[in-house]
mmCIF file of C-alpha atoms in Angstrom:
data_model
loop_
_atom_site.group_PDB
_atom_site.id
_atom_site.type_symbol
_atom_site.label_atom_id
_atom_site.label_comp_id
_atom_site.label_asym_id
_atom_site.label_seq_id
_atom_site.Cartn_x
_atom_site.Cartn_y
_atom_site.Cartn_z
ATOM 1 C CA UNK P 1 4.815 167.692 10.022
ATOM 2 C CA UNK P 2 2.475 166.779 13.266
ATOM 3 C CA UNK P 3 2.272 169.854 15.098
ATOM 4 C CA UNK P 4 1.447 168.502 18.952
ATOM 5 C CA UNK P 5 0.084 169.914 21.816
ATOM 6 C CA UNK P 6 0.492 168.917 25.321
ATOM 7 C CA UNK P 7 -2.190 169.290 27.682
ATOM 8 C CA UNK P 8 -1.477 169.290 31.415
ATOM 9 C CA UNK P 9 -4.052 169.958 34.166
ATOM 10 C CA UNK P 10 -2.792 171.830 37.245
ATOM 11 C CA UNK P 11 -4.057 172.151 41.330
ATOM 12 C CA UNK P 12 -2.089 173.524 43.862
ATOM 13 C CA UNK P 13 0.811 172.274 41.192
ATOM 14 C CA UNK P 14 3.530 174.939 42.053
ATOM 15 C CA UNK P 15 6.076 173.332 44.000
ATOM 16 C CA UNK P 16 6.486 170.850 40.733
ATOM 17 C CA UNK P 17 5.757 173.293 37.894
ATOM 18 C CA UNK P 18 9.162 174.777 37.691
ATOM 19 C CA UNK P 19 10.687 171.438 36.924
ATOM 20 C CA UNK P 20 7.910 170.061 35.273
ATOM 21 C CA UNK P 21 8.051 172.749 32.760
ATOM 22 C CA UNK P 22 11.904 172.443 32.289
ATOM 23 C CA UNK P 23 11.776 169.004 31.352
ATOM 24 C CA UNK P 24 8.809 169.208 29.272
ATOM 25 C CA UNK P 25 10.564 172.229 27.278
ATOM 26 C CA UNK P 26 13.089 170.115 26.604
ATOM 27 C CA UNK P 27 11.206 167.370 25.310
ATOM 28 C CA UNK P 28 9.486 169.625 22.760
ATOM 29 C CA UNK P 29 12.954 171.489 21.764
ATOM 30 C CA UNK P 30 14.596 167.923 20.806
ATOM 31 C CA UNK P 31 11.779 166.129 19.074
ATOM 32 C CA UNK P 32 11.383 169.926 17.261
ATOM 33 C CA UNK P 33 14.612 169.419 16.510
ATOM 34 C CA UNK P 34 14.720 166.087 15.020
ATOM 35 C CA UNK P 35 11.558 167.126 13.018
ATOM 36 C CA UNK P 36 9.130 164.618 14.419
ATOM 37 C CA UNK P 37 6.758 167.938 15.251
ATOM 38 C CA UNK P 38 6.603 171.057 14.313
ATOM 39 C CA UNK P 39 7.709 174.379 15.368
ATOM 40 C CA UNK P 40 4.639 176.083 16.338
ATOM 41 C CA UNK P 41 3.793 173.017 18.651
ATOM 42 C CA UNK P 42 2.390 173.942 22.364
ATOM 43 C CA UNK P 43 2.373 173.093 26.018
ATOM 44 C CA UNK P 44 -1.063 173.968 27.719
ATOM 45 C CA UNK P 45 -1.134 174.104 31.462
ATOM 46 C CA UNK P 46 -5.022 174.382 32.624
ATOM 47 C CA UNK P 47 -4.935 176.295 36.269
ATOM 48 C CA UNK P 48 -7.689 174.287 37.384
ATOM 49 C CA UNK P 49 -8.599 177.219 40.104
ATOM 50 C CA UNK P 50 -5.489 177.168 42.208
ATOM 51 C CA UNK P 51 -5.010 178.449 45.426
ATOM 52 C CA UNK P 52 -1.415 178.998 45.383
ATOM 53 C CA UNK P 53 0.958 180.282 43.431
ATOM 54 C CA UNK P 54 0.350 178.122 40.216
ATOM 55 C CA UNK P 55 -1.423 180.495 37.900
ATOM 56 C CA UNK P 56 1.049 183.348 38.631
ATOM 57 C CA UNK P 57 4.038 180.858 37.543
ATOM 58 C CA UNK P 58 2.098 180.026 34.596
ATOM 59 C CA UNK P 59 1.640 183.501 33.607
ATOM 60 C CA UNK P 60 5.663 183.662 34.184
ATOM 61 C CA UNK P 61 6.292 180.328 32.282
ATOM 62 C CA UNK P 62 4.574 182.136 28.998
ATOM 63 C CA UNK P 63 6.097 185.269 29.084
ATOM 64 C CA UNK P 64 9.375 183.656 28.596
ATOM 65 C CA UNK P 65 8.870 180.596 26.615
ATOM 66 C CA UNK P 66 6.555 180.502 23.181
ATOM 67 C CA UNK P 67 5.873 176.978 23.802
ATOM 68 C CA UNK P 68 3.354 177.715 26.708
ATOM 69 C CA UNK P 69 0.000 178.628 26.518
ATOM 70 C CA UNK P 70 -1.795 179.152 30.162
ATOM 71 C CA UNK P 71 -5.329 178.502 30.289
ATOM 72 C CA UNK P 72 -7.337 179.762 33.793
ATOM 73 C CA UNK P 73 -10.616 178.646 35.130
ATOM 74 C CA UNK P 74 -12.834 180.520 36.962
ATOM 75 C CA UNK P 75 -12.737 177.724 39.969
ATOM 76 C CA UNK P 76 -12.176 173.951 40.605
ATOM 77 C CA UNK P 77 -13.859 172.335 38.175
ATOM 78 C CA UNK P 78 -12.609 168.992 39.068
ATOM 79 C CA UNK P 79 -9.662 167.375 37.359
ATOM 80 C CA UNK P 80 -11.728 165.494 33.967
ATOM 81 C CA UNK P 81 -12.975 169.090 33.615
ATOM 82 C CA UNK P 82 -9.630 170.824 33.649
ATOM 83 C CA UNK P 83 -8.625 167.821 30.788
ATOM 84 C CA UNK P 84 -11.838 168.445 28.667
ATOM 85 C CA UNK P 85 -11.008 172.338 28.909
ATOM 86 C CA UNK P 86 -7.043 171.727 27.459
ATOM 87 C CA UNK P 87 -8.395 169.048 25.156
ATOM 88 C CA UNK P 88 -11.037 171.453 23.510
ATOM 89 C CA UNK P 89 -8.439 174.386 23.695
ATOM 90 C CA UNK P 90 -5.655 172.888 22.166
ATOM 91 C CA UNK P 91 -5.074 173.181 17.968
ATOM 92 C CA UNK P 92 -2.598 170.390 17.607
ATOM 93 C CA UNK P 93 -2.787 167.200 15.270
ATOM 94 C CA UNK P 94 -2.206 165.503 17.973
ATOM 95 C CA UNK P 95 -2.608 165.699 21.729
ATOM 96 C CA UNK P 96 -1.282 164.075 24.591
ATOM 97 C CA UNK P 97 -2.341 164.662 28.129
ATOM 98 C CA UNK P 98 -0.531 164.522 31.305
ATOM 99 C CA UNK P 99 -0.354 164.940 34.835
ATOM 100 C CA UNK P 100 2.082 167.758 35.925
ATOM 101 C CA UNK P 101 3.653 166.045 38.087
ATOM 102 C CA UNK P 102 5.253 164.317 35.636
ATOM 103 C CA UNK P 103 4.748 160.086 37.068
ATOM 104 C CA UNK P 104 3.822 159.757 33.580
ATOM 105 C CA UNK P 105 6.925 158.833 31.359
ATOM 106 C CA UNK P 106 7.953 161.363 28.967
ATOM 107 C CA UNK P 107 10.164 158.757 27.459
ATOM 108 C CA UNK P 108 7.202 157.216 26.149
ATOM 109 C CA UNK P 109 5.680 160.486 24.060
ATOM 110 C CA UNK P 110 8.089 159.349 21.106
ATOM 111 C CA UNK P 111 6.654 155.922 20.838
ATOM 112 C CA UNK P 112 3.538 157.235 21.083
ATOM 113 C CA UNK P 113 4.128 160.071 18.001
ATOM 114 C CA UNK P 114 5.206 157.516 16.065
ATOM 115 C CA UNK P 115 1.976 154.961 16.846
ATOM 116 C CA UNK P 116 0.401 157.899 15.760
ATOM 117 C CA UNK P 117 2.235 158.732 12.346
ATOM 118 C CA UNK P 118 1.493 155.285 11.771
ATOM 119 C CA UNK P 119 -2.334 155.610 12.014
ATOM 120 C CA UNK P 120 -3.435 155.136 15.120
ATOM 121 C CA UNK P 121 -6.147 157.819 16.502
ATOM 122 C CA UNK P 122 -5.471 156.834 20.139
ATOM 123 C CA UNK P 123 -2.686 155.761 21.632
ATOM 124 C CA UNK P 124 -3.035 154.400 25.283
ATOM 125 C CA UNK P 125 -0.327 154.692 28.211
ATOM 126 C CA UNK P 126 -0.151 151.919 29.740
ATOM 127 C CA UNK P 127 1.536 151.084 33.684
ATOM 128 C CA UNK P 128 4.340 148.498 32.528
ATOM 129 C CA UNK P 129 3.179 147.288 36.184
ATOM 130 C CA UNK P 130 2.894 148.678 39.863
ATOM 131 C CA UNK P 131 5.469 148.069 42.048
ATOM 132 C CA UNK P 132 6.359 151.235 43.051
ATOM 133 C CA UNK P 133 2.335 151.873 44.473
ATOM 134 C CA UNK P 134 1.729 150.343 48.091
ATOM 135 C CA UNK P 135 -0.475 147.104 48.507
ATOM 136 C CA UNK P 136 -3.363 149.276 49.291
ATOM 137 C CA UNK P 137 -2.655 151.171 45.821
ATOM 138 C CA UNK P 138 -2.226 148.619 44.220
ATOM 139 C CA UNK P 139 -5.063 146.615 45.615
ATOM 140 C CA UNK P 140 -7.552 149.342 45.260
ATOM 141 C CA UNK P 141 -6.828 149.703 41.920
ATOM 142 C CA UNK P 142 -7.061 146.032 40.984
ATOM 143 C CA UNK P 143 -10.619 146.356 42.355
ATOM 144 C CA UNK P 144 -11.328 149.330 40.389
ATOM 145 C CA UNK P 145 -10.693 148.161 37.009
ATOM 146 C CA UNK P 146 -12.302 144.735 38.009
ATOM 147 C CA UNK P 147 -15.443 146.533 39.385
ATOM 148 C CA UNK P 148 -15.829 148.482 36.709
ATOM 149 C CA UNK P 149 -15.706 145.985 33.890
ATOM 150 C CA UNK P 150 -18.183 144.056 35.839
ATOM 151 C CA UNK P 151 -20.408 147.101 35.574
ATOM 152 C CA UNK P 152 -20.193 146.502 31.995
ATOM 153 C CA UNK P 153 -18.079 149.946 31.511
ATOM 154 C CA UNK P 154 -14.947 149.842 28.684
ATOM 155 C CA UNK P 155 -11.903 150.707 30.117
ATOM 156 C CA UNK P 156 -8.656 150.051 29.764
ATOM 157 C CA UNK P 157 -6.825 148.551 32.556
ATOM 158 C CA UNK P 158 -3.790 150.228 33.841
ATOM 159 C CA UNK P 159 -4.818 153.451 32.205
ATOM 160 C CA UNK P 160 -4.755 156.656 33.678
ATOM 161 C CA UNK P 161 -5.194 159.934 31.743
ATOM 162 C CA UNK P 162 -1.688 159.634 29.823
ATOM 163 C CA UNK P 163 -3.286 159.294 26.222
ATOM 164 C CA UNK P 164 -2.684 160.676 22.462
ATOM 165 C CA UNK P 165 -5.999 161.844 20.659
ATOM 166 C CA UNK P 166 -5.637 162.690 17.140
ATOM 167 C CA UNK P 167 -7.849 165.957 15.944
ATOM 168 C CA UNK P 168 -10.083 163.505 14.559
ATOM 169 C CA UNK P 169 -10.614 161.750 17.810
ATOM 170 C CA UNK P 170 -10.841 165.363 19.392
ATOM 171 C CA UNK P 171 -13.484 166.440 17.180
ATOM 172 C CA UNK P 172 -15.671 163.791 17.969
ATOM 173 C CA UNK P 173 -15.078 163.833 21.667
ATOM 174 C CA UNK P 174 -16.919 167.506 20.652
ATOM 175 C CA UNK P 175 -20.330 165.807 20.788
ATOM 176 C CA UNK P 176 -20.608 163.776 23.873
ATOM 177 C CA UNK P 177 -21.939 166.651 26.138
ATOM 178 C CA UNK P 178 -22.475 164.547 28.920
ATOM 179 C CA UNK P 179 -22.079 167.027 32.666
ATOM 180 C CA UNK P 180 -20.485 164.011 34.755
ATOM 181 C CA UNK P 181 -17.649 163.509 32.517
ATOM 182 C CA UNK P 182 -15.661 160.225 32.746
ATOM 183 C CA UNK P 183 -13.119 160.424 29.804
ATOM 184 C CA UNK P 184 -11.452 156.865 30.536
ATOM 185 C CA UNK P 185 -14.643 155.670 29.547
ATOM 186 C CA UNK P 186 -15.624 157.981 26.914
ATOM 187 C CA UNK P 187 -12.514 157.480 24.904
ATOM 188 C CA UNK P 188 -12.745 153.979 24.018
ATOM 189 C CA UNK P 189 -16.518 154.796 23.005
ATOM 190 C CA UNK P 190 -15.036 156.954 20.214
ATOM 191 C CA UNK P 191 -14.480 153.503 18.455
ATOM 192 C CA UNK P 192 -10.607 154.749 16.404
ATOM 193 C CA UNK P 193 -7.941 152.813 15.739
ATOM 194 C CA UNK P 194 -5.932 152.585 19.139
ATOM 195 C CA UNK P 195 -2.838 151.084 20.400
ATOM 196 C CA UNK P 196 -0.698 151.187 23.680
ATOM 197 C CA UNK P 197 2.466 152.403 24.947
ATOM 198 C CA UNK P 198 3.927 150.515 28.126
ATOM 199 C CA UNK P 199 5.875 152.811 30.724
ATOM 200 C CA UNK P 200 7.045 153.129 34.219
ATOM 201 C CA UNK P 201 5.523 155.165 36.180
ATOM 202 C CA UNK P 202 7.414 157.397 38.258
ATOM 203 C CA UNK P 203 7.676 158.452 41.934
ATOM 204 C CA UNK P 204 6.043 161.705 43.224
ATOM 205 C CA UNK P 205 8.740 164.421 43.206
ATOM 206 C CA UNK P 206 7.029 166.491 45.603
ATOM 207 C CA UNK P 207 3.717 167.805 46.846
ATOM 208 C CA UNK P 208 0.848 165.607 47.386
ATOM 209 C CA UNK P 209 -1.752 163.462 45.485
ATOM 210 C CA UNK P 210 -4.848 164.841 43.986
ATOM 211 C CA UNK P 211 -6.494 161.244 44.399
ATOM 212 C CA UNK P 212 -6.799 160.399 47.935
ATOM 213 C CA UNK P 213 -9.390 157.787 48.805
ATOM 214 C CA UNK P 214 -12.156 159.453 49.471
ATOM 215 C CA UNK P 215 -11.669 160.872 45.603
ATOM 216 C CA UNK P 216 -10.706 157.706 44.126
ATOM 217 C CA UNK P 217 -13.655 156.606 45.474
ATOM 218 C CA UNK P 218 -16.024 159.383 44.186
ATOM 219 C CA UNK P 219 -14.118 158.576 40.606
ATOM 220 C CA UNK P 220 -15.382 154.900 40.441
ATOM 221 C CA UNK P 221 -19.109 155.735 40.986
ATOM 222 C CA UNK P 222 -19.044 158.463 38.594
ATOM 223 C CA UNK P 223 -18.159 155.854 35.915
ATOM 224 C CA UNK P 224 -20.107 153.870 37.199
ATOM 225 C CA UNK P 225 -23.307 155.551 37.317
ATOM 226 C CA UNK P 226 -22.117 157.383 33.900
ATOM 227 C CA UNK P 227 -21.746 154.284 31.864
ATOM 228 C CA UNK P 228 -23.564 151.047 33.201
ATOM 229 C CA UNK P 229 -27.207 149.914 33.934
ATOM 230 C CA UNK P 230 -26.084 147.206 36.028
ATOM 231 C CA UNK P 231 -26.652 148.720 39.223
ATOM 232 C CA UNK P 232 -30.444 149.136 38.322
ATOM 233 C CA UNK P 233 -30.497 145.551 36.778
ATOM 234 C CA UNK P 234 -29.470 144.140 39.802
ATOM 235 C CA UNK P 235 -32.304 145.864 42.124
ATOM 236 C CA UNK P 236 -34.544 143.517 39.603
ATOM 237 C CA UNK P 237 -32.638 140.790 40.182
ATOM 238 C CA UNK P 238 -32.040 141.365 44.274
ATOM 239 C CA UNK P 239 -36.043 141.643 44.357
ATOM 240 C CA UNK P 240 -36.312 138.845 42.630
ATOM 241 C CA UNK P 241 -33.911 137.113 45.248
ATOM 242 C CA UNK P 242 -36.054 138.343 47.805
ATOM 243 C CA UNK P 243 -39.068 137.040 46.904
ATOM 244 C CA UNK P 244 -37.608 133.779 46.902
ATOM 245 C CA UNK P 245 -36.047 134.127 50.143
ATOM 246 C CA UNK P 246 -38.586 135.243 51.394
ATOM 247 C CA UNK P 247 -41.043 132.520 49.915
ATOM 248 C CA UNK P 248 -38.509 129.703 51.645
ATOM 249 C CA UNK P 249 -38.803 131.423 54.824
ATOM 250 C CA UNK P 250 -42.350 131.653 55.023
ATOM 251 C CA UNK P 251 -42.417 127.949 54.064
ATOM 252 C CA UNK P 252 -40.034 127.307 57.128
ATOM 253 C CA UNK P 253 -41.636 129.302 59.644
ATOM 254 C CA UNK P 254 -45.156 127.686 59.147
ATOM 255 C CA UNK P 255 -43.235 124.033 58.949
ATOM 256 C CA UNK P 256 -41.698 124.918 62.486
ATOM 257 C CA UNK P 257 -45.066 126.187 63.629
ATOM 258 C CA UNK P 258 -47.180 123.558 62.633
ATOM 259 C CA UNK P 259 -45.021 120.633 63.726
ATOM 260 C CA UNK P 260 -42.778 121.762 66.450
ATOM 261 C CA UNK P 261 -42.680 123.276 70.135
ATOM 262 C CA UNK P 262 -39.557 125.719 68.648
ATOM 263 C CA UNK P 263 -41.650 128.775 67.529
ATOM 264 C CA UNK P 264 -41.432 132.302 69.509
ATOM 265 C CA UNK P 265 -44.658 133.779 68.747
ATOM 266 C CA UNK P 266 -43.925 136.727 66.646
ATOM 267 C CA UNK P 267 -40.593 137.484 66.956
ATOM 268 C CA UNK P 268 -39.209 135.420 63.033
ATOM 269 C CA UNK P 269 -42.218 136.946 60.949
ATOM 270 C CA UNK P 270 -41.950 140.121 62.609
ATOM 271 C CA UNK P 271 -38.034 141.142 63.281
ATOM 272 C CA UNK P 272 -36.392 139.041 60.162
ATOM 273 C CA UNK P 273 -38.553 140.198 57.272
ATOM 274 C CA UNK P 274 -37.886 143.907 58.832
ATOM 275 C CA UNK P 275 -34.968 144.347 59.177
ATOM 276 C CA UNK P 276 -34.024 142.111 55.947
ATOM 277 C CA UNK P 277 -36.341 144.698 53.895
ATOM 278 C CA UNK P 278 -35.718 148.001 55.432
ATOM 279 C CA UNK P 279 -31.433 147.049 54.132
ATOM 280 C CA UNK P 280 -32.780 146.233 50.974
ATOM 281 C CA UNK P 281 -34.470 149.063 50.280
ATOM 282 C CA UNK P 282 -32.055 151.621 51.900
ATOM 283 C CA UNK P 283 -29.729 150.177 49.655
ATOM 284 C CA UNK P 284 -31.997 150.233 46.350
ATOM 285 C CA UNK P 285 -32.891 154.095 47.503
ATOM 286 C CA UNK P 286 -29.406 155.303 47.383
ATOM 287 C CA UNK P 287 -28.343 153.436 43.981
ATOM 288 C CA UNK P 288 -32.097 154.870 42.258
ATOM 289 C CA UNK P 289 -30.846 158.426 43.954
ATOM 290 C CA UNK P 290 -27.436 158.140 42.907
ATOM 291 C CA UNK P 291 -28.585 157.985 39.288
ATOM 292 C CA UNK P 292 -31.287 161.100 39.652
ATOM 293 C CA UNK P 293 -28.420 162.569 40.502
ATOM 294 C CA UNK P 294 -26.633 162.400 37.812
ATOM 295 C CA UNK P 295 -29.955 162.827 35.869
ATOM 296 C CA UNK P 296 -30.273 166.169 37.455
ATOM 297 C CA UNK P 297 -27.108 167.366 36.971
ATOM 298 C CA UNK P 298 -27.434 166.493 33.069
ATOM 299 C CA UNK P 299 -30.969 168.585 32.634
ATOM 300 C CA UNK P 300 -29.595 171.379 34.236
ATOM 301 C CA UNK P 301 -26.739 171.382 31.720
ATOM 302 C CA UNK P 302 -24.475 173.534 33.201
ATOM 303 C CA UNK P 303 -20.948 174.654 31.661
ATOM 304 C CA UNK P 304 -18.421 171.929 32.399
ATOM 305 C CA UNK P 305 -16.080 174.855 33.041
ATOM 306 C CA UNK P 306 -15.334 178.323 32.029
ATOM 307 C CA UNK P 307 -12.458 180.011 31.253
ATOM 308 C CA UNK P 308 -11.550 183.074 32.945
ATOM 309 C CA UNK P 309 -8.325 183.899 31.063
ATOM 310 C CA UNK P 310 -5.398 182.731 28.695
ATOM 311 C CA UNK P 311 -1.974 183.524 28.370
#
């Protein structure tokens, strides 16, 4: 029998928790109960360095329900951190993670345990569609998958971090020891049989986003600069563009110097090749220092997060 194990990355999550947990619990008693896992499954919640109440409710949640195992980090790792630290905790057959505040469908974990039964390695939750986001939600994430499979990155559209990874999958995942972690794009790298789920995604029952804009953002050029060369292909290809430009313009300004009355002395091959250079290479600068970066931040190799205590 599949024993599962639920991983669910927490911030500031205590004004949900209570609830979260309750339904959750339930989940795991029934499908216990109807045998499709086993007994000695497991919820993990993964304080990922809380400032409020979370951890303490965690600590609560265990003491009075086997299910739960708590798992604290030592500070905010960041929320792909908090996943990797549940994912390499965890000792089910299979595990699904999920966001605790519970917009992810927990009708769809039965579907999924049975994708899984039937062979699948990962199974994929997928938005059945968005109209419960805003246009600016639903807009900006539109551009996001678009961007990014532009960039040449795999991901899977409508996907979130609502997935099932079989041990297998899990054990594997074990040797990509990349720093900037982008799991969306490092799961479908793992190469398994996968299939989807469809759901509807749920409202928000309280508290606040962990993905404003400014992190949403951040998110994109991390998997970006993670998982595509395009960026630095296409500083070739701009200079390349340049010359040319550059080559017609010349070409122009001598024509209008040579056989017109038109030309101010100076001011085209001066100002217009200036400013039209000093962009570009701003611009090439930050992409080249974006990836050094990330370079960096991969020599240094420091721990993706650390665990200051269980439950």
């Amino acid at each position: 029998m599949t024993r599962l194990s639920l991983v669910i990355p927490c911030y500031n999550e205590s004004a949900v928790l209570t609830d979260t947990h309750a339904r959750l619990s339930k989940l795991m008693q029934d499908l216990i109960a109807s045998q499709q896992i086993s007994s000695d499954s497991q919820i993990h919640y993964v304080d990922d360095g809380s400032k409020d109440a979370t951890w303490a409710l965690i600590q609560e949640l265990a003491s009075r329900d086997k299910l739960v195992v708590g798992i604290k980090l030592s500070r905010n790792y960041g929320h792909q951190n908090a996943l990797l630290a549940g994912l390499m905790h965890a000792a089910g057959d299979a595990v699904i993670t999920l966001d605790a505040d519970l917009q992810d469908d927990l009708e769809a974990i039965p579907q999924m345990l049975k994708n899984f039964a039937a062979g699948d390695e990962v199974v994929y939750g997928i938005r059945r569609n968005r109209s419960q986001d805003s246009l600016f939600k639903r807009s900006s994430a539109l551009a996001f998958y678009l961007f990014m499979k532009l960039m040449g990155t795999e991901v899977v559209s409508n996907h979130g971090d609502f997935r099932l990874l079989s041990r297998r999958a899990i054990e594997e995942l074990k040797h990509y020891r990349e720093v900037n972690l982008f799991l969306r794009g490092m799961i479908p790298l793992l190469g398994f049989r996968a299939s989807s789920v469809l759901y509807d995604r749920q409202s928000r029952a309280a508290g606040e986003s962990k993905y404003p804009l400014r992190r949403m953002l951040g998110f994109a050029l991390d998997g970006m600069t993670s998982f595509s060369m395009v960026p630095l292909r296409l500083i070739g290809v701009m200079g390349l563009l340049i010359f040319l430009i550059t080559s017609f313009m010349s070409a122009w300004v001598l024509a209008v110097t040579l056989f017109t009355d038109n030309n101010v002395p100076g001011w085209t091959s001066t100002v217009l090749p200036t400013y039209f250079l000093g962009g570009v290479q701003i611009l090439c600068l930050g992409v080249i220092g974006e990836y050094l970066g990330k370079i960096y931040g991969e020599l240094k190799a420091r721990p993706r997060y650390i665990i200051e205590g269980t439950t």
